[in-house]
Backbone as numpy.savetxt, mean C-alpha at the origin, in Angstrom:
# Nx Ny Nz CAx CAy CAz Cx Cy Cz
34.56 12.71 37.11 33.85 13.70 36.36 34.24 13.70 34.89
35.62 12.95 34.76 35.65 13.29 33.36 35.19 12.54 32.48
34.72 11.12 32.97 34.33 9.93 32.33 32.49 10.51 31.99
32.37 11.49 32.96 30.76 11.40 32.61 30.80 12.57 31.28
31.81 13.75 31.34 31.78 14.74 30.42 32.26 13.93 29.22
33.21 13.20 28.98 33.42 12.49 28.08 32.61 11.50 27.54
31.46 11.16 27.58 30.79 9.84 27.58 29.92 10.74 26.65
29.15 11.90 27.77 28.02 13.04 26.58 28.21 13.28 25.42
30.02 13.53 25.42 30.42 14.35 24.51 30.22 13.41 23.03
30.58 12.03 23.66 30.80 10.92 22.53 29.52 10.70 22.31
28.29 10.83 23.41 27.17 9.89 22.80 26.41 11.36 21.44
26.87 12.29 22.08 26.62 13.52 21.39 26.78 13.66 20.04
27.80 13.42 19.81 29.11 13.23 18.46 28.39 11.65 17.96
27.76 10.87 18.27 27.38 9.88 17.50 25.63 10.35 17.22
24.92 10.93 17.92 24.00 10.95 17.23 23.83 12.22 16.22
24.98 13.33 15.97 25.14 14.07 15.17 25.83 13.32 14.31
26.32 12.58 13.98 26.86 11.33 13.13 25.54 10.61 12.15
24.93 10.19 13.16 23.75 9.61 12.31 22.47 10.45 11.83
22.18 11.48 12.60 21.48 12.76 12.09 22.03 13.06 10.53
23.26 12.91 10.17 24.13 13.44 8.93 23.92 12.29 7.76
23.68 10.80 8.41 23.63 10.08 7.42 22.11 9.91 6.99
21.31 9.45 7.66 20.12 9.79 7.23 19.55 8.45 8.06
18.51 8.25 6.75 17.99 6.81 6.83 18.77 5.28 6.62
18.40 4.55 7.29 18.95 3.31 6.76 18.39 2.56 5.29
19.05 1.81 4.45 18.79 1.44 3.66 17.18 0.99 3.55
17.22 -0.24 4.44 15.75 -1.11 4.76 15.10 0.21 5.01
15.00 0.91 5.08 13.98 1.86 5.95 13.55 2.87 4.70
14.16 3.23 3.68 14.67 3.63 2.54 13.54 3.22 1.79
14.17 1.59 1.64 12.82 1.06 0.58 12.02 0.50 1.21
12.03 0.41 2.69 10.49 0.22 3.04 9.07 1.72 2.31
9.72 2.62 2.31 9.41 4.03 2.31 9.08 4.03 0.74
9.89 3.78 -0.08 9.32 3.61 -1.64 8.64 2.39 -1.87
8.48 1.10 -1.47 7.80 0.32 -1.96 6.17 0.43 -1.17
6.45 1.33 0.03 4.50 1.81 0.54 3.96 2.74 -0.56
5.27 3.77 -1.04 4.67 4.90 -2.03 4.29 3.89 -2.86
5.01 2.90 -3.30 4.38 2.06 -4.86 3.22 1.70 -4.72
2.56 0.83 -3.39 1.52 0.05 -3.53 0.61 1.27 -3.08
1.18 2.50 -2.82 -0.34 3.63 -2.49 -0.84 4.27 -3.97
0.19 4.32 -4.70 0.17 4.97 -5.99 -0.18 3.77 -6.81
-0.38 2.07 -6.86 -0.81 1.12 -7.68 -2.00 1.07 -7.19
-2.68 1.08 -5.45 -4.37 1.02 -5.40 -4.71 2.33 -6.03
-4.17 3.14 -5.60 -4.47 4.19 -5.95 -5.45 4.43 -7.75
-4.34 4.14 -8.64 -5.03 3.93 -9.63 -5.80 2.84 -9.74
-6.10 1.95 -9.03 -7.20 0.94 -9.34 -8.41 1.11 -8.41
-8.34 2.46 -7.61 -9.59 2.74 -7.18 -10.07 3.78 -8.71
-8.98 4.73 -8.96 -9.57 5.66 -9.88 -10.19 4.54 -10.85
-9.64 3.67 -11.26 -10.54 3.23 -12.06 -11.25 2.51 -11.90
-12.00 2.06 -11.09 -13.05 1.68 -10.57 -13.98 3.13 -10.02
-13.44 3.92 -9.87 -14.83 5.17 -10.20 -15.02 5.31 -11.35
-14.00 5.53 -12.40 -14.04 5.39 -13.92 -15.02 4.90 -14.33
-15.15 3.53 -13.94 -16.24 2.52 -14.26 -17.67 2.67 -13.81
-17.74 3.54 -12.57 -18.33 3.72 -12.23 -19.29 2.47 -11.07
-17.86 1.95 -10.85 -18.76 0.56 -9.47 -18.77 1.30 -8.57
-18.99 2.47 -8.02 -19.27 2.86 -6.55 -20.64 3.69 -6.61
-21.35 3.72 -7.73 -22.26 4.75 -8.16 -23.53 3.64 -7.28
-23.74 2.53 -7.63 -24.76 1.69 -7.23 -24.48 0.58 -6.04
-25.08 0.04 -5.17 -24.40 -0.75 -4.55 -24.39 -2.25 -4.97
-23.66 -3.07 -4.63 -23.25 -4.54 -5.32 -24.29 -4.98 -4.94
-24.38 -6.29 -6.13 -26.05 -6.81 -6.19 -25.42 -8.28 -5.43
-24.52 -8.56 -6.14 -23.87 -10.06 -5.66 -22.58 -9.91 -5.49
-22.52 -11.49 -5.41 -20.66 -11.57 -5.30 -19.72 -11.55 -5.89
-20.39 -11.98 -7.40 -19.63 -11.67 -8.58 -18.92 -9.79 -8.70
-20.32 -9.07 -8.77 -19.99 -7.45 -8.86 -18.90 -6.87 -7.55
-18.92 -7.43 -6.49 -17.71 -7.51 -5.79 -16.18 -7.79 -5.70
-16.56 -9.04 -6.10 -15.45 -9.37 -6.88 -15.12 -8.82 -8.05
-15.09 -8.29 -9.26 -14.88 -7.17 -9.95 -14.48 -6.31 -9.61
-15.02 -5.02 -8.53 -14.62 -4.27 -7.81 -12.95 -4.56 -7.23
-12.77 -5.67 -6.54 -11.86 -5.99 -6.00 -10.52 -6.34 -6.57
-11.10 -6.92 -7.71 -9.77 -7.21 -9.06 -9.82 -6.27 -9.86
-10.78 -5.09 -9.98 -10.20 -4.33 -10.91 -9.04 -3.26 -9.51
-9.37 -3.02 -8.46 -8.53 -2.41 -7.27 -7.37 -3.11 -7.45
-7.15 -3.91 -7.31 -5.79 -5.34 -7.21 -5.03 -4.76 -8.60
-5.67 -4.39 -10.05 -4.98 -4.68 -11.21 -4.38 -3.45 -11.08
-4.99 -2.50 -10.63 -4.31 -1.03 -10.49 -3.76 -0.40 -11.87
-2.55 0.23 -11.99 -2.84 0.75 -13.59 -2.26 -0.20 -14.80
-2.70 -1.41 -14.31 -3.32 -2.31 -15.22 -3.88 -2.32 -16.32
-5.16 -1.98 -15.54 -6.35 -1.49 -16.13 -6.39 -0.31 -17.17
-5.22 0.55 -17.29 -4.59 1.42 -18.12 -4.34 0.96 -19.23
-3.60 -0.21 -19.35 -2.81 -0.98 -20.15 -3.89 -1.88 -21.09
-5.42 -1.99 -20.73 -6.22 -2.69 -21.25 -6.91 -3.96 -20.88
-6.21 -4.21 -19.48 -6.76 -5.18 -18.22 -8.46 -4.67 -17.80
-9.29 -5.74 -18.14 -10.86 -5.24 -17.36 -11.25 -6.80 -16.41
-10.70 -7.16 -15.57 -11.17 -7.96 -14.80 -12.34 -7.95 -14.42
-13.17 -8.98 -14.73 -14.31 -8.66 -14.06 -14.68 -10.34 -13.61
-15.65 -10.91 -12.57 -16.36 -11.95 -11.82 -17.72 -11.94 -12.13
-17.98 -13.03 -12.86 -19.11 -13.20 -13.41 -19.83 -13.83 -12.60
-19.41 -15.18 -11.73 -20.28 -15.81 -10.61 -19.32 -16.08 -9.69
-19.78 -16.20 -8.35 -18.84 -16.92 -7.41 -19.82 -17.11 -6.11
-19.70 -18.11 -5.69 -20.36 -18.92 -4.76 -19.62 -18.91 -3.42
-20.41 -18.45 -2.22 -19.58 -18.41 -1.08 -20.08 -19.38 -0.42
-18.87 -19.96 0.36 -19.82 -20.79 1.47 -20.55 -20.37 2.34
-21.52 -21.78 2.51 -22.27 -21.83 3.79 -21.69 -22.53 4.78
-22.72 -21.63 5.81 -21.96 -21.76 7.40 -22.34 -23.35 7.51
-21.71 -24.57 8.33 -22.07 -25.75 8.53 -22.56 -25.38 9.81
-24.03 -26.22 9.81 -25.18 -26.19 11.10 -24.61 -26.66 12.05
């Protein structure tokens, strides 16, 4: 009996141990580098409403592509970045 009261007591005492320390490192900056890339699309959607590409829908692939690199440049585009795709050619399916 005493090995089982003793065993609780310890597994007890270790997870109030790690309750106290927190997070692990990796886990840490897994946690700030998601905030970064939510807060970098983030501003490269705002500015792409800015621009106003969601008002009409895309004619081609070029205006897509625009859309997509100005999202990618994020507050970039702050800084004086205007990516834009003038042509781009997709493949065709082989028969």
């Amino acid at each position: 009996m005493t090995m089982r009261g003793g065993r609780n007591r310890r597994d007890r005492e270790i997870r109030e141990v790690r309750e106290i320390r927190g997070r692990p490192a990796h886990q840490a900056a897994r946690f700030l580098l998601s905030m970064l890339m939510l807060v970098w699309f983030g501003a490269g959607l705002a500015a792409a409403m800015q621009r106003d590409y969601f008002t009409n829908t895309p004619n081609n692939c070029g205006d897509l592509g625009t859309i997509g690199l100005t999202v990618l440049a994020g507050p970039l585009n702050y800084l004086g970045l205007n990516p834009r795709v003038s042509e781009c050619t997709l493949p065709e399916p082989s028969p």
